[in-house]
Amino acid sequence: MTMPLTWTLWDTELSYGPVYFSQKDATRANPMGAEPLWGVAVVKTDGSRFLKTFPHSSLEWRSAEYGIDPDDKDTLLDVILHEGYIPREDDPLALMDPASAKVLSVTRGMPTCWTPGVSDKDRLEAHLIRIAAVKKHRLRLEPASVADRQGALAFVGSRRVAPVDPLDPIREAQLDPIRVESRRQAVKWARSTGTPLEPNFLLKPPDAFMGMPTEMGAATV
């Protein structure tokens, strides 16, 4: 049986996507510039660190795509944090990695968000099975202990008090039901036309975070 890696979550910060002011730069700008971006500090098993980032709208999109209750932040965050490590079924190299191969063997052929003729209940159930398989066989993202996180804050001279869970600031951010409904309508239209939207973080440049080089925007196992 393959054992999953465990990476720890240490802190959460809020930033924004870039805003371009010159006409020249505006041609490169995303029209949704300055969208809130969450950054979650992660420490890998080997001690290396990176900032896992995603736009706030990811919470709205996952709610719309899978019918997740907008107030169920635990499920939304579990999905967002782990779904990037679901191996692709069309990637032959995934079969060479025992952990990825095990995830594929459990989840192959399950419906996706864009599979036509499938209920939200079945789409969500399939996606949660994928997430559970990733956590069981490949990778788990779990909070570091409060004591360790408080010790880290003390080490850098911060007077902050470590929250019970480093993701609590994201949980406290309420989703606008009108925005969620607009995403739901967009997803419904995309399904009816066979044009998946699949919004992703690459639409939001990661270097909006201070001291964060672009190549750290995505992490691989």
CSV table of N, CA, C and O in Angstrom, one decimal, residues 48-153:
chain,number,residue,atom,x,y,z
A,48,SER,N,11.2,22.0,2.6
A,48,SER,CA,11.1,23.1,1.6
A,48,SER,C,9.7,23.8,1.7
A,48,SER,O,8.7,23.1,2.1
A,49,ARG,N,9.6,25.0,1.3
A,49,ARG,CA,8.4,25.8,1.5
A,49,ARG,C,7.9,26.4,0.2
A,49,ARG,O,8.7,26.7,-0.7
A,50,PHE,N,6.6,26.6,0.1
A,50,PHE,CA,6.1,27.3,-1.1
A,50,PHE,C,4.7,28.0,-0.6
A,50,PHE,O,4.2,27.6,0.4
A,51,LEU,N,4.2,28.9,-1.5
A,51,LEU,CA,3.0,29.5,-1.2
A,51,LEU,C,2.0,29.0,-2.2
A,51,LEU,O,2.1,29.2,-3.4
A,52,LYS,N,1.0,28.2,-1.7
A,52,LYS,CA,-0.1,27.7,-2.6
A,52,LYS,C,-1.1,28.8,-2.7
A,52,LYS,O,-1.7,29.3,-1.7
A,53,THR,N,-1.4,29.2,-4.0
A,53,THR,CA,-2.2,30.4,-4.2
A,53,THR,C,-3.4,30.0,-5.1
A,53,THR,O,-3.4,29.2,-5.9
A,54,PHE,N,-4.5,30.7,-4.8
A,54,PHE,CA,-5.7,30.6,-5.6
A,54,PHE,C,-6.6,31.8,-5.5
A,54,PHE,O,-6.6,32.4,-4.4
A,55,PRO,N,-7.3,32.2,-6.6
A,55,PRO,CA,-8.2,33.4,-6.5
A,55,PRO,C,-9.4,33.1,-5.6
A,55,PRO,O,-9.8,31.9,-5.5
A,56,HIS,N,-9.9,34.1,-4.9
A,56,HIS,CA,-11.1,33.9,-4.1
A,56,HIS,C,-12.2,33.3,-4.9
A,56,HIS,O,-13.1,32.6,-4.3
A,57,SER,N,-12.3,33.7,-6.2
A,57,SER,CA,-13.4,33.2,-7.0
A,57,SER,C,-13.4,31.7,-7.2
A,57,SER,O,-14.4,31.1,-7.6
A,58,SER,N,-12.3,31.0,-6.8
A,58,SER,CA,-12.3,29.5,-6.9
A,58,SER,C,-13.3,28.9,-6.0
A,58,SER,O,-13.9,27.9,-6.3
A,59,LEU,N,-13.5,29.6,-4.8
A,59,LEU,CA,-14.6,29.1,-3.9
A,59,LEU,C,-16.0,29.2,-4.6
A,59,LEU,O,-16.8,28.3,-4.5
A,60,GLU,N,-16.2,30.3,-5.3
A,60,GLU,CA,-17.5,30.5,-6.0
A,60,GLU,C,-17.6,29.4,-7.1
A,60,GLU,O,-18.7,28.8,-7.3
A,61,TRP,N,-16.5,29.2,-7.9
A,61,TRP,CA,-16.6,28.3,-9.0
A,61,TRP,C,-16.8,26.9,-8.6
A,61,TRP,O,-17.7,26.2,-9.2
A,62,ARG,N,-16.1,26.4,-7.5
A,62,ARG,CA,-16.3,25.0,-7.1
A,62,ARG,C,-17.7,24.9,-6.5
A,62,ARG,O,-18.4,23.8,-6.7
A,63,SER,N,-18.3,25.9,-5.9
A,63,SER,CA,-19.6,25.8,-5.4
A,63,SER,C,-20.6,25.7,-6.5
A,63,SER,O,-21.5,24.8,-6.5
A,64,ALA,N,-20.4,26.4,-7.6
A,64,ALA,CA,-21.2,26.4,-8.8
A,64,ALA,C,-21.1,25.1,-9.6
A,64,ALA,O,-22.1,24.6,-10.1
A,65,GLU,N,-19.9,24.6,-9.7
A,65,GLU,CA,-19.6,23.5,-10.6
A,65,GLU,C,-20.1,22.2,-10.0
A,65,GLU,O,-20.6,21.3,-10.7
A,66,TYR,N,-20.1,22.1,-8.7
A,66,TYR,CA,-20.4,20.8,-8.0
A,66,TYR,C,-21.6,20.9,-7.1
A,66,TYR,O,-21.9,19.9,-6.4
A,67,GLY,N,-22.2,22.0,-7.0
A,67,GLY,CA,-23.4,22.1,-6.1
A,67,GLY,C,-23.1,22.1,-4.7
A,67,GLY,O,-23.9,21.7,-3.8
A,68,ILE,N,-21.9,22.6,-4.3
A,68,ILE,CA,-21.4,22.6,-2.9
A,68,ILE,C,-22.1,23.8,-2.2
A,68,ILE,O,-22.1,24.9,-2.8
A,69,ASP,N,-22.6,23.6,-1.0
A,69,ASP,CA,-23.2,24.7,-0.3
A,69,ASP,C,-22.1,25.8,-0.1
A,69,ASP,O,-21.0,25.5,0.4
A,70,PRO,N,-22.4,27.0,-0.5
A,70,PRO,CA,-21.4,28.1,-0.4
A,70,PRO,C,-20.9,28.3,1.1
A,70,PRO,O,-19.8,28.8,1.3
A,71,ASP,N,-21.7,27.9,2.0
A,71,ASP,CA,-21.2,28.1,3.4
A,71,ASP,C,-20.4,26.9,3.9
A,71,ASP,O,-19.9,26.9,5.0
A,72,ASP,N,-20.3,25.8,3.1
A,72,ASP,CA,-19.5,24.6,3.5
A,72,ASP,C,-18.0,24.9,3.1
A,72,ASP,O,-17.5,24.3,2.1
A,73,LYS,N,-17.4,25.7,3.8
A,73,LYS,CA,-16.0,26.1,3.5
A,73,LYS,C,-15.0,24.9,3.6
A,73,LYS,O,-14.0,24.8,3.0
A,74,ASP,N,-15.4,24.0,4.6
A,74,ASP,CA,-14.5,22.8,4.8
A,74,ASP,C,-14.4,22.0,3.5
A,74,ASP,O,-13.3,21.6,3.1
A,75,THR,N,-15.5,21.7,2.9
A,75,THR,CA,-15.5,20.9,1.7
A,75,THR,C,-14.9,21.7,0.5
A,75,THR,O,-14.1,21.2,-0.3
A,76,LEU,N,-15.2,23.0,0.4
A,76,LEU,CA,-14.7,23.8,-0.7
A,76,LEU,C,-13.1,23.9,-0.6
A,76,LEU,O,-12.4,23.7,-1.6
A,77,LEU,N,-12.6,24.1,0.6
A,77,LEU,CA,-11.2,24.2,0.8
A,77,LEU,C,-10.5,22.8,0.6
A,77,LEU,O,-9.4,22.7,0.0
A,78,ASP,N,-11.1,21.8,1.0
A,78,ASP,CA,-10.6,20.4,0.8
A,78,ASP,C,-10.4,20.1,-0.7
A,78,ASP,O,-9.4,19.6,-1.1
A,79,VAL,N,-11.4,20.5,-1.4
A,79,VAL,CA,-11.4,20.3,-2.9
A,79,VAL,C,-10.3,21.2,-3.5
A,79,VAL,O,-9.5,20.7,-4.3
A,80,ILE,N,-10.3,22.5,-3.2
A,80,ILE,CA,-9.4,23.4,-3.8
A,80,ILE,C,-7.9,23.0,-3.5
A,80,ILE,O,-7.0,23.1,-4.4
A,81,LEU,N,-7.6,22.6,-2.3
A,81,LEU,CA,-6.3,22.4,-1.9
A,81,LEU,C,-5.7,21.1,-2.5
A,81,LEU,O,-4.5,20.9,-2.7
A,82,HIS,N,-6.6,20.1,-2.7
A,82,HIS,CA,-6.1,18.8,-3.1
A,82,HIS,C,-6.4,18.4,-4.6
A,82,HIS,O,-5.7,17.5,-5.1
A,83,GLU,N,-7.3,19.1,-5.3
A,83,GLU,CA,-7.6,18.7,-6.6
A,83,GLU,C,-6.5,18.8,-7.6
A,83,GLU,O,-6.5,18.2,-8.6
A,84,GLY,N,-5.6,19.7,-7.3
A,84,GLY,CA,-4.4,19.9,-8.2
A,84,GLY,C,-3.5,18.7,-8.3
A,84,GLY,O,-2.7,18.6,-9.2
A,85,TYR,N,-3.7,17.8,-7.4
A,85,TYR,CA,-2.8,16.6,-7.3
A,85,TYR,C,-3.6,15.3,-7.8
A,85,TYR,O,-3.1,14.2,-7.6
A,86,ILE,N,-4.7,15.5,-8.4
A,86,ILE,CA,-5.4,14.4,-9.1
A,86,ILE,C,-4.7,14.1,-10.4
A,86,ILE,O,-4.6,15.0,-11.2
A,87,PRO,N,-4.1,12.9,-10.6
A,87,PRO,CA,-3.4,12.7,-11.8
A,87,PRO,C,-4.4,12.6,-13.0
A,87,PRO,O,-5.5,12.3,-12.9
A,88,ARG,N,-3.9,13.0,-14.2
A,88,ARG,CA,-4.6,13.0,-15.4
A,88,ARG,C,-4.7,11.6,-16.0
A,88,ARG,O,-3.7,10.9,-16.0
A,89,GLU,N,-5.9,11.3,-16.4
A,89,GLU,CA,-6.1,9.9,-17.0
A,89,GLU,C,-5.4,9.8,-18.3
A,89,GLU,O,-5.1,8.6,-18.7
A,90,ASP,N,-5.1,10.9,-19.0
A,90,ASP,CA,-4.4,10.8,-20.3
A,90,ASP,C,-2.9,11.0,-20.2
A,90,ASP,O,-2.2,11.2,-21.2
A,91,ASP,N,-2.4,11.0,-19.0
A,91,ASP,CA,-1.0,11.1,-18.7
A,91,ASP,C,-0.3,9.8,-18.5
A,91,ASP,O,-0.4,9.2,-17.5
A,92,PRO,N,0.4,9.3,-19.5
A,92,PRO,CA,1.0,7.9,-19.4
A,92,PRO,C,2.1,7.9,-18.3
A,92,PRO,O,2.3,6.8,-17.7
A,93,LEU,N,2.7,9.0,-18.0
A,93,LEU,CA,3.7,9.0,-16.9
A,93,LEU,C,3.1,8.8,-15.5
A,93,LEU,O,3.8,8.4,-14.6
A,94,ALA,N,1.8,9.1,-15.4
A,94,ALA,CA,1.2,9.0,-14.1
A,94,ALA,C,1.2,7.5,-13.7
A,94,ALA,O,1.2,7.2,-12.5
A,95,LEU,N,1.1,6.6,-14.7
A,95,LEU,CA,1.1,5.2,-14.3
A,95,LEU,C,2.4,4.7,-13.8
A,95,LEU,O,2.5,3.6,-13.3
A,96,MET,N,3.5,5.5,-14.0
A,96,MET,CA,4.8,5.1,-13.6
A,96,MET,C,5.0,5.4,-12.1
A,96,MET,O,6.0,5.0,-11.5
A,97,ASP,N,4.1,6.2,-11.6
A,97,ASP,CA,4.2,6.6,-10.1
A,97,ASP,C,3.2,5.8,-9.4
A,97,ASP,O,1.9,5.9,-9.7
A,98,PRO,N,3.6,4.9,-8.5
A,98,PRO,CA,2.6,4.0,-7.8
A,98,PRO,C,1.5,4.7,-7.1
A,98,PRO,O,0.3,4.3,-7.2
A,99,ALA,N,1.7,5.9,-6.5
A,99,ALA,CA,0.7,6.6,-5.8
A,99,ALA,C,-0.4,7.2,-6.8
A,99,ALA,O,-1.6,7.0,-6.6
A,100,SER,N,0.1,7.7,-7.9
A,100,SER,CA,-0.8,8.3,-8.9
A,100,SER,C,-1.6,7.1,-9.6
A,100,SER,O,-2.8,7.2,-9.9
A,101,ALA,N,-0.9,6.0,-9.8
A,101,ALA,CA,-1.5,4.9,-10.5
A,101,ALA,C,-2.7,4.3,-9.6
A,101,ALA,O,-3.7,3.9,-10.1
A,102,LYS,N,-2.4,4.4,-8.3
A,102,LYS,CA,-3.5,3.9,-7.4
A,102,LYS,C,-4.7,4.8,-7.4
A,102,LYS,O,-5.8,4.4,-7.4
A,103,VAL,N,-4.4,6.1,-7.4
A,103,VAL,CA,-5.6,7.1,-7.5
A,103,VAL,C,-6.4,6.8,-8.8
A,103,VAL,O,-7.6,6.8,-8.8
A,104,LEU,N,-5.6,6.6,-9.9
A,104,LEU,CA,-6.3,6.4,-11.2
A,104,LEU,C,-7.1,5.1,-11.2
A,104,LEU,O,-8.2,5.1,-11.7
A,105,SER,N,-6.6,4.1,-10.5
A,105,SER,CA,-7.3,2.8,-10.5
A,105,SER,C,-8.6,3.0,-9.7
A,105,SER,O,-9.6,2.3,-10.0
A,106,VAL,N,-8.7,3.8,-8.7
A,106,VAL,CA,-9.9,4.0,-7.9
A,106,VAL,C,-10.9,4.9,-8.6
A,106,VAL,O,-12.1,4.8,-8.5
A,107,THR,N,-10.4,5.9,-9.4
A,107,THR,CA,-11.3,6.9,-9.9
A,107,THR,C,-11.5,6.9,-11.4
A,107,THR,O,-12.3,7.7,-11.9
A,108,ARG,N,-10.9,6.0,-12.2
A,108,ARG,CA,-11.0,6.0,-13.6
A,108,ARG,C,-12.4,5.9,-14.1
A,108,ARG,O,-13.2,5.1,-13.6
A,109,GLY,N,-12.8,6.7,-15.1
A,109,GLY,CA,-14.1,6.7,-15.7
A,109,GLY,C,-15.2,7.4,-14.9
A,109,GLY,O,-16.4,7.4,-15.4
A,110,MET,N,-14.9,8.0,-13.8
A,110,MET,CA,-15.9,8.7,-13.0
A,110,MET,C,-16.3,10.0,-13.7
A,110,MET,O,-15.4,10.6,-14.4
A,111,PRO,N,-17.5,10.5,-13.6
A,111,PRO,CA,-17.9,11.7,-14.3
A,111,PRO,C,-17.2,12.9,-13.7
A,111,PRO,O,-16.7,12.9,-12.5
A,112,THR,N,-17.0,13.9,-14.6
A,112,THR,CA,-16.4,15.2,-14.1
A,112,THR,C,-17.4,16.3,-14.1
A,112,THR,O,-18.6,16.0,-14.3
A,113,CYS,N,-17.0,17.4,-13.8
A,113,CYS,CA,-17.9,18.6,-13.7
A,113,CYS,C,-18.6,18.8,-15.1
A,113,CYS,O,-19.7,19.3,-15.1
A,114,TRP,N,-17.9,18.4,-16.2
A,114,TRP,CA,-18.4,18.7,-17.5
A,114,TRP,C,-19.1,17.5,-18.2
A,114,TRP,O,-19.5,17.6,-19.3
A,115,THR,N,-19.2,16.4,-17.5
A,115,THR,CA,-19.9,15.2,-18.1
A,115,THR,C,-21.3,15.5,-18.3
A,115,THR,O,-22.0,15.8,-17.3
A,116,PRO,N,-21.9,15.4,-19.5
A,116,PRO,CA,-23.3,15.8,-19.7
A,116,PRO,C,-24.2,14.7,-19.1
A,116,PRO,O,-23.8,13.5,-18.9
A,117,GLY,N,-25.4,15.1,-18.7
A,117,GLY,CA,-26.4,14.2,-18.3
A,117,GLY,C,-26.2,13.6,-16.9
A,117,GLY,O,-26.7,12.5,-16.6
A,118,VAL,N,-25.4,14.3,-16.1
A,118,VAL,CA,-25.1,13.8,-14.7
A,118,VAL,C,-25.6,14.8,-13.7
A,118,VAL,O,-25.5,16.1,-13.9
A,119,SER,N,-26.2,14.4,-12.6
A,119,SER,CA,-26.7,15.3,-11.6
A,119,SER,C,-25.5,15.9,-10.8
A,119,SER,O,-24.4,15.4,-10.8
A,120,ASP,N,-25.8,17.1,-10.2
A,120,ASP,CA,-24.8,17.7,-9.3
A,120,ASP,C,-24.4,16.8,-8.2
A,120,ASP,O,-23.2,16.7,-7.8
A,121,LYS,N,-25.4,16.0,-7.7
A,121,LYS,CA,-25.1,15.0,-6.6
A,121,LYS,C,-24.0,14.0,-7.1
A,121,LYS,O,-23.1,13.7,-6.3
A,122,ASP,N,-24.2,13.5,-8.3
A,122,ASP,CA,-23.2,12.5,-8.8
A,122,ASP,C,-21.9,13.1,-9.1
A,122,ASP,O,-20.8,12.5,-8.9
A,123,ARG,N,-21.9,14.3,-9.6
A,123,ARG,CA,-20.7,15.0,-9.9
A,123,ARG,C,-19.9,15.3,-8.7
A,123,ARG,O,-18.6,15.0,-8.6
A,124,LEU,N,-20.6,15.7,-7.6
A,124,LEU,CA,-19.9,16.0,-6.4
A,124,LEU,C,-19.4,14.8,-5.7
A,124,LEU,O,-18.2,14.7,-5.2
A,125,GLU,N,-20.2,13.7,-5.7
A,125,GLU,CA,-19.8,12.5,-5.1
A,125,GLU,C,-18.5,11.9,-5.8
A,125,GLU,O,-17.6,11.5,-5.1
A,126,ALA,N,-18.5,12.0,-7.1
A,126,ALA,CA,-17.3,11.5,-7.9
A,126,ALA,C,-16.0,12.4,-7.5
A,126,ALA,O,-14.9,11.8,-7.4
A,127,HIS,N,-16.2,13.7,-7.5
A,127,HIS,CA,-15.1,14.5,-7.2
A,127,HIS,C,-14.6,14.3,-5.8
A,127,HIS,O,-13.3,14.3,-5.5
A,128,LEU,N,-15.5,14.1,-4.8
A,128,LEU,CA,-15.0,13.9,-3.5
A,128,LEU,C,-14.3,12.6,-3.3
A,128,LEU,O,-13.4,12.4,-2.5
A,129,ILE,N,-14.7,11.6,-4.1
A,129,ILE,CA,-14.0,10.3,-4.2
A,129,ILE,C,-12.6,10.5,-4.7
A,129,ILE,O,-11.6,9.9,-4.2
A,130,ARG,N,-12.4,11.4,-5.7
A,130,ARG,CA,-11.1,11.7,-6.2
A,130,ARG,C,-10.2,12.3,-5.1
A,130,ARG,O,-9.0,12.0,-4.9
A,131,ILE,N,-10.8,13.3,-4.4
A,131,ILE,CA,-10.1,14.0,-3.4
A,131,ILE,C,-9.7,13.0,-2.3
A,131,ILE,O,-8.5,13.1,-1.8
A,132,ALA,N,-10.6,12.2,-1.9
A,132,ALA,CA,-10.3,11.2,-0.8
A,132,ALA,C,-9.2,10.3,-1.3
A,132,ALA,O,-8.3,9.9,-0.5
A,133,ALA,N,-9.2,9.9,-2.6
A,133,ALA,CA,-8.1,9.0,-3.1
A,133,ALA,C,-6.8,9.7,-3.1
A,133,ALA,O,-5.7,9.0,-2.8
A,134,VAL,N,-6.7,10.9,-3.4
A,134,VAL,CA,-5.5,11.7,-3.4
A,134,VAL,C,-4.9,11.7,-2.0
A,134,VAL,O,-3.8,11.5,-1.7
A,135,LYS,N,-5.8,12.0,-1.0
A,135,LYS,CA,-5.4,12.1,0.4
A,135,LYS,C,-5.0,10.8,1.0
A,135,LYS,O,-4.1,10.7,1.8
A,136,LYS,N,-5.6,9.7,0.5
A,136,LYS,CA,-5.2,8.4,1.0
A,136,LYS,C,-4.0,7.8,0.4
A,136,LYS,O,-3.2,7.1,1.1
A,137,HIS,N,-3.7,8.1,-0.9
A,137,HIS,CA,-2.6,7.4,-1.6
A,137,HIS,C,-1.5,8.4,-2.0
A,137,HIS,O,-0.4,7.9,-2.2
A,138,ARG,N,-1.7,9.7,-2.2
A,138,ARG,CA,-0.7,10.5,-2.7
A,138,ARG,C,-0.3,11.7,-1.8
A,138,ARG,O,0.9,11.8,-1.6
A,139,LEU,N,-1.2,12.5,-1.4
A,139,LEU,CA,-0.8,13.7,-0.6
A,139,LEU,C,-1.9,14.2,0.3
A,139,LEU,O,-3.0,14.2,-0.2
A,140,ARG,N,-1.5,14.6,1.5
A,140,ARG,CA,-2.5,15.2,2.4
A,140,ARG,C,-1.9,16.6,2.8
A,140,ARG,O,-0.7,16.7,3.1
A,141,LEU,N,-2.7,17.6,2.8
A,141,LEU,CA,-2.4,18.9,3.3
A,141,LEU,C,-3.1,19.1,4.6
A,141,LEU,O,-4.3,19.2,4.7
A,142,GLU,N,-2.3,19.2,5.7
A,142,GLU,CA,-2.9,19.3,7.1
A,142,GLU,C,-2.3,20.5,7.8
A,142,GLU,O,-1.1,20.8,7.7
A,143,PRO,N,-3.0,21.1,8.7
A,143,PRO,CA,-2.5,22.2,9.5
A,143,PRO,C,-1.3,21.7,10.4
A,143,PRO,O,-1.4,20.7,11.0
A,144,ALA,N,-0.3,22.5,10.5
A,144,ALA,CA,0.8,22.3,11.5
A,144,ALA,C,0.1,22.6,12.9
A,144,ALA,O,-0.9,23.3,13.0
A,145,SER,N,0.7,22.1,13.9
A,145,SER,CA,0.2,22.3,15.2
A,145,SER,C,0.1,23.7,15.6
A,145,SER,O,1.0,24.5,15.1
A,146,VAL,N,-0.8,24.1,16.5
A,146,VAL,CA,-0.9,25.5,16.9
A,146,VAL,C,0.4,25.9,17.6
A,146,VAL,O,0.9,27.0,17.5
A,147,ALA,N,1.0,25.0,18.4
A,147,ALA,CA,2.2,25.3,19.1
A,147,ALA,C,3.4,25.6,18.2
A,147,ALA,O,4.1,26.5,18.4
A,148,ASP,N,3.5,24.8,17.1
A,148,ASP,CA,4.6,25.0,16.1
A,148,ASP,C,4.3,26.4,15.4
A,148,ASP,O,5.3,27.1,15.2
A,149,ARG,N,3.1,26.6,15.0
A,149,ARG,CA,2.8,27.9,14.3
A,149,ARG,C,3.0,29.1,15.2
A,149,ARG,O,3.5,30.1,14.8
A,150,GLN,N,2.6,29.0,16.5
A,150,GLN,CA,2.8,30.1,17.4
A,150,GLN,C,4.3,30.3,17.7
A,150,GLN,O,4.8,31.4,17.8
A,151,GLY,N,5.1,29.2,17.7
A,151,GLY,CA,6.5,29.3,17.9
A,151,GLY,C,7.2,30.0,16.7
A,151,GLY,O,8.1,30.8,16.9
A,152,ALA,N,6.7,29.7,15.5
A,152,ALA,CA,7.2,30.4,14.3
A,152,ALA,C,7.0,31.9,14.3
A,152,ALA,O,7.8,32.7,14.0
A,153,LEU,N,5.8,32.3,14.8
A,153,LEU,CA,5.5,33.7,14.9
A,153,LEU,C,6.3,34.4,15.9
A,153,LEU,O,6.8,35.5,15.7
